[in-house]
């Protein structure tokens, strides 16, 4: 999202802690970067915020394999343990007026339950929790407006929203000219296999294709390899939650070694793509626009006006 046209005359003086990567990006785009006083360990964009105090850390090994991470997460949940650790003393010292987080998934990012100890001992009883938990693009847009309203910068929110809506309208018009819609399987986790849910089918639709799994707004869930084989998609996009391209490439063996992998049409036609899930597809906010454009570039390469290859996606056949 290009923020150079965003209004900068924001009348807001509160302290903000953002515990969600997407809200950190939105807050900065609204012109409130200087009001951020703390972030989570997952907040990595824009680069200007990287020197801010980090108030959280994972309680599991995020460098482990997808199978090991899944096992650790399931073990934590079954024992009623949090997946994330909050540095409550640091958080209190930052004296936040607003804390942004999500309650969409207690696995994907910090949730309100992780802040229970903080609120038991907080001195600023007026500190406000703002939840940002969209399941669809429309809910993302509404969420951006609500953030702008809470932080006294509705005009800037309108500029961002209009930019998003104009691009979405443009994609729809472009899709009217398509003579074929390709079928896409979007893989959001490898061991066990999960397909992409929530906004992912909608992003694929705006890109001019069709998701063979999931309905818009519904959560991701597990899927057997047999379902992929039965649907035999034209394209397979692999973008595990929280993984960049390098990490994903190191996790592919369970798929590549499956006895039926080479029978898939997408494999035979070299249409297997690895995407940066961490920076784009797993984030529910400003990244929806580049996410759509990445898929458009992958599927309709000959007509691409973008330049995402290698930095945001790679063709497995070229590795």
XYZ file of C-alpha atoms in Angstrom:
319
model
C 0.000 0.000 0.000
C 1.440 3.343 -1.081
C 1.082 5.753 1.832
C 2.611 8.860 0.260
C -0.847 10.360 -0.332
C -2.055 9.708 3.215
C -2.860 12.839 5.187
C -0.359 13.521 7.937
C -2.169 16.127 10.047
C -3.487 13.661 12.623
C -4.590 15.083 15.962
C -3.768 12.160 18.230
C -1.415 12.004 21.202
C -2.011 8.589 22.790
C 0.416 5.694 23.205
C -0.271 2.654 21.030
C 0.909 -0.929 21.422
C 0.178 -3.169 18.457
C 0.314 -6.918 19.016
C -0.676 -7.841 15.472
C 1.460 -7.369 12.360
C -1.456 -6.214 10.209
C -2.615 -3.527 12.659
C 0.955 -2.271 12.966
C 0.999 -1.754 9.200
C -2.404 -0.053 9.255
C -1.486 2.271 12.137
C 1.664 3.363 10.308
C -0.244 3.890 7.058
C -2.702 6.102 8.947
C 0.195 8.384 9.870
C 0.540 7.293 13.495
C 3.904 5.557 13.376
C 5.290 7.931 16.008
C 2.510 6.982 18.426
C 3.561 3.346 18.453
C 5.460 2.599 21.665
C 5.527 -1.203 21.513
C 4.990 -4.113 19.136
C 4.821 -7.902 19.103
C 7.570 -10.275 17.990
C 5.641 -10.802 14.723
C 5.580 -7.122 13.710
C 8.222 -6.622 11.018
C 6.853 -3.945 8.699
C 7.513 -1.093 8.029
C 11.202 -1.255 8.853
C 11.039 2.030 10.806
C 9.267 0.265 13.692
C 11.850 -2.467 14.166
C 13.636 -0.589 16.966
C 10.502 -0.405 19.135
C 10.228 -2.456 22.342
C 8.985 -5.995 21.672
C 6.554 -7.054 24.383
C 5.921 -10.662 23.345
C 7.674 -13.892 22.443
C 6.542 -17.374 21.377
C 6.494 -20.217 23.882
C 7.123 -22.745 21.115
C 10.026 -23.209 18.717
C 8.913 -21.351 15.591
C 11.998 -22.601 13.743
C 10.842 -26.211 14.094
C 9.176 -28.169 11.287
C 5.489 -27.705 10.504
C 4.772 -31.115 12.070
C 6.694 -30.240 15.244
C 5.042 -26.820 15.487
C 1.601 -28.390 15.112
C 2.431 -30.917 17.837
C 3.668 -28.174 20.190
C 0.578 -26.068 19.562
C -1.783 -28.993 20.174
C 0.080 -29.880 23.366
C -0.139 -26.285 24.641
C -3.840 -26.041 23.870
C -4.661 -29.406 25.449
C -2.884 -28.313 28.632
C -4.546 -24.884 28.597
C -1.193 -23.167 28.111
C -0.620 -19.983 26.147
C 1.403 -20.173 22.957
C 2.726 -16.664 23.599
C 4.518 -14.974 26.463
C 3.817 -11.337 27.350
C 6.442 -9.213 29.090
C 3.921 -7.613 31.431
C 6.423 -5.352 33.197
C 7.635 -3.933 29.894
C 4.087 -3.532 28.636
C 3.062 -1.641 31.794
C 6.095 0.629 31.515
C 4.996 1.689 28.027
C 1.742 3.094 29.484
C -0.425 2.244 26.476
C -3.707 4.029 25.866
C -4.619 1.557 23.126
C -3.632 -2.063 22.588
C -4.409 -3.651 19.231
C -4.744 -7.415 18.873
C -6.968 -10.112 17.387
C -9.425 -12.653 18.775
C -9.732 -14.550 15.512
C -7.343 -17.364 16.450
C -5.400 -18.035 19.650
C -2.781 -19.916 17.625
C -2.006 -17.394 14.882
C -1.277 -14.377 17.083
C -1.666 -12.907 20.559
C -5.255 -12.903 21.825
C -7.007 -11.097 24.728
C -6.527 -14.128 27.002
C -2.758 -13.588 26.814
C -3.187 -10.188 28.509
C -5.102 -11.334 31.585
C -2.182 -10.811 33.982
C -1.440 -7.403 32.470
C -4.966 -6.160 33.114
C -4.988 -7.467 36.674
C -2.189 -5.077 37.572
C -2.516 -2.217 35.095
C -2.428 1.316 36.455
C -4.071 2.932 33.417
C -7.599 1.585 33.759
C -8.614 3.577 30.667
C -6.364 1.535 28.392
C -8.570 0.347 25.549
C -8.345 -2.990 23.744
C -9.141 -2.812 20.017
C -9.796 -6.138 18.324
C -9.070 -6.576 14.618
C -10.293 -9.998 13.512
C -11.655 -9.911 9.954
C -12.626 -13.044 8.050
C -13.366 -11.353 4.719
C -12.124 -8.409 2.687
C -15.230 -6.373 3.555
C -14.522 -6.973 7.238
C -10.915 -5.874 6.708
C -12.128 -2.642 5.146
C -14.573 -2.041 8.004
C -11.790 -2.795 10.467
C -9.476 -0.242 8.875
C -12.212 2.382 9.173
C -12.839 1.472 12.819
C -9.140 1.812 13.620
C -9.100 5.231 11.971
C -12.185 6.268 13.913
C -10.731 5.137 17.250
C -7.474 6.991 16.591
C -9.037 10.225 15.332
C -7.857 9.864 11.738
C -10.970 8.901 9.797
C -9.919 10.966 6.771
C -6.744 8.961 6.390
C -8.713 5.745 6.806
C -11.052 6.834 4.007
C -8.077 7.447 1.699
C -6.700 3.964 2.367
C -10.122 2.362 1.957
C -10.858 4.191 -1.299
C -7.493 3.072 -2.640
C -8.314 -0.546 -1.781
C -11.844 -0.353 -3.223
C -10.616 1.212 -6.469
C -8.103 -1.578 -6.950
C -10.661 -4.272 -6.159
C -13.028 -2.715 -8.688
C -10.227 -2.703 -11.261
C -9.499 -6.397 -10.674
C -13.177 -7.257 -11.142
C -13.260 -5.385 -14.443
C -10.101 -7.143 -15.617
C -11.611 -10.514 -14.750
C -14.603 -9.860 -17.012
C -12.225 -10.236 -19.969
C -10.985 -13.671 -18.902
C -12.045 -16.639 -21.003
C -11.093 -19.242 -18.380
C -10.913 -19.437 -14.606
C -8.177 -21.744 -13.368
C -8.694 -23.950 -10.327
C -6.307 -23.275 -7.453
C -5.415 -25.273 -4.349
C -4.027 -22.982 -1.654
C -2.065 -24.866 1.016
C -1.756 -23.002 4.339
C 0.003 -25.727 6.336
C 1.949 -28.817 5.294
C 1.928 -31.300 8.188
C -0.959 -31.740 8.672
C -2.349 -30.343 5.424
C -4.542 -27.260 5.824
C -6.157 -25.330 3.000
C -6.420 -21.540 3.061
C -9.696 -20.228 4.447
C -11.206 -16.897 5.540
C -10.131 -14.269 2.981
C -7.952 -16.610 0.868
C -10.750 -17.894 -1.450
C -11.802 -14.265 -1.958
C -8.256 -13.165 -2.810
C -8.017 -15.996 -5.342
C -11.344 -14.917 -6.841
C -10.175 -11.310 -7.235
C -7.041 -12.665 -8.908
C -9.225 -14.213 -11.601
C -9.151 -17.839 -10.442
C -11.207 -20.210 -8.308
C -10.276 -21.797 -4.986
C -11.151 -25.502 -4.991
C -11.275 -25.571 -1.187
C -13.080 -23.462 1.370
C -15.734 -20.776 1.260
C -15.187 -17.068 1.754
C -15.151 -16.201 5.451
C -14.845 -19.779 6.718
C -11.853 -20.841 8.805
C -9.035 -22.959 7.434
C -9.208 -26.642 8.241
C -7.361 -29.882 7.620
C -7.631 -31.774 4.376
C -6.449 -35.165 3.161
C -4.184 -35.472 0.138
C -6.956 -37.497 -1.510
C -9.043 -34.323 -1.791
C -6.259 -32.593 -3.699
C -5.948 -35.608 -5.980
C -9.714 -35.751 -6.588
C -9.943 -32.057 -7.493
C -6.664 -32.128 -9.450
C -6.135 -28.328 -9.511
C -4.484 -26.362 -12.300
C -2.267 -24.545 -9.779
C -1.030 -25.399 -6.297
C 0.033 -22.437 -4.160
C 1.936 -23.320 -0.991
C 2.022 -20.568 1.622
C 2.174 -21.860 5.219
C 1.074 -19.506 7.976
C 4.045 -17.564 9.335
C 6.573 -19.050 6.877
C 8.632 -17.168 4.320
C 9.734 -18.754 1.037
C 13.008 -20.150 2.383
C 11.331 -21.807 5.368
C 8.594 -23.273 3.176
C 11.094 -24.762 0.732
C 12.696 -26.638 3.621
C 9.308 -28.122 4.594
C 8.155 -29.632 1.302
C 9.304 -33.254 1.635
C 5.993 -34.602 3.024
C 4.312 -33.357 -0.162
C 7.079 -34.154 -2.636
C 7.469 -37.686 -1.283
C 3.778 -38.513 -1.364
C 3.262 -41.446 -3.774
C 0.569 -39.570 -5.707
C 2.330 -36.191 -5.872
C 3.673 -36.667 -9.398
C 0.265 -37.717 -10.701
C -1.186 -34.235 -10.115
C -1.851 -32.059 -13.147
C -0.232 -29.034 -11.512
C 2.957 -31.025 -10.875
C 3.099 -32.342 -14.440
C 2.623 -28.817 -15.808
C 5.146 -27.188 -13.427
C 2.434 -25.119 -11.742
C 3.603 -25.499 -8.136
C 4.399 -22.159 -6.516
C 5.853 -21.194 -3.149
C 4.580 -17.887 -1.727
C 5.652 -15.680 1.168
C 2.789 -16.388 3.546
C 4.246 -14.503 6.481
C 4.480 -11.138 4.748
C 1.384 -11.333 2.592
C -1.342 -13.987 2.619
C -1.506 -14.678 6.350
C -2.011 -10.989 7.216
C -5.494 -9.529 7.255
C -4.969 -5.938 6.230
C -3.077 -3.846 3.720
C -1.323 -6.922 2.328
C -4.488 -8.103 0.579
C -3.734 -5.946 -2.471
C -0.212 -7.281 -3.145
C -1.500 -10.780 -2.291
C -4.076 -10.538 -5.077
C -1.493 -9.150 -7.473
C 0.984 -11.924 -6.637
C -1.569 -14.576 -7.609
C -2.512 -12.632 -10.742
C 1.148 -12.534 -11.720
C 1.563 -16.272 -11.120
C -1.488 -17.318 -13.116
C -1.370 -14.758 -15.916
C 2.386 -14.255 -16.222
C 2.312 -13.213 -19.884
C 0.114 -10.224 -19.083
C 1.780 -9.304 -15.791
C 2.583 -5.689 -14.984
C 3.915 -6.612 -11.554
C 7.375 -7.586 -10.371
C 6.909 -9.992 -7.466
C 8.732 -13.057 -8.773
C 11.616 -14.326 -6.612
C 11.000 -11.808 -3.821
C 7.387 -12.841 -3.101
C 6.956 -16.113 -4.969
C 8.954 -18.768 -6.794
C 8.086 -21.587 -9.160
C 9.195 -24.836 -7.537
C 10.362 -26.072 -10.928
C 12.967 -23.288 -11.028
C 14.538 -24.129 -7.660
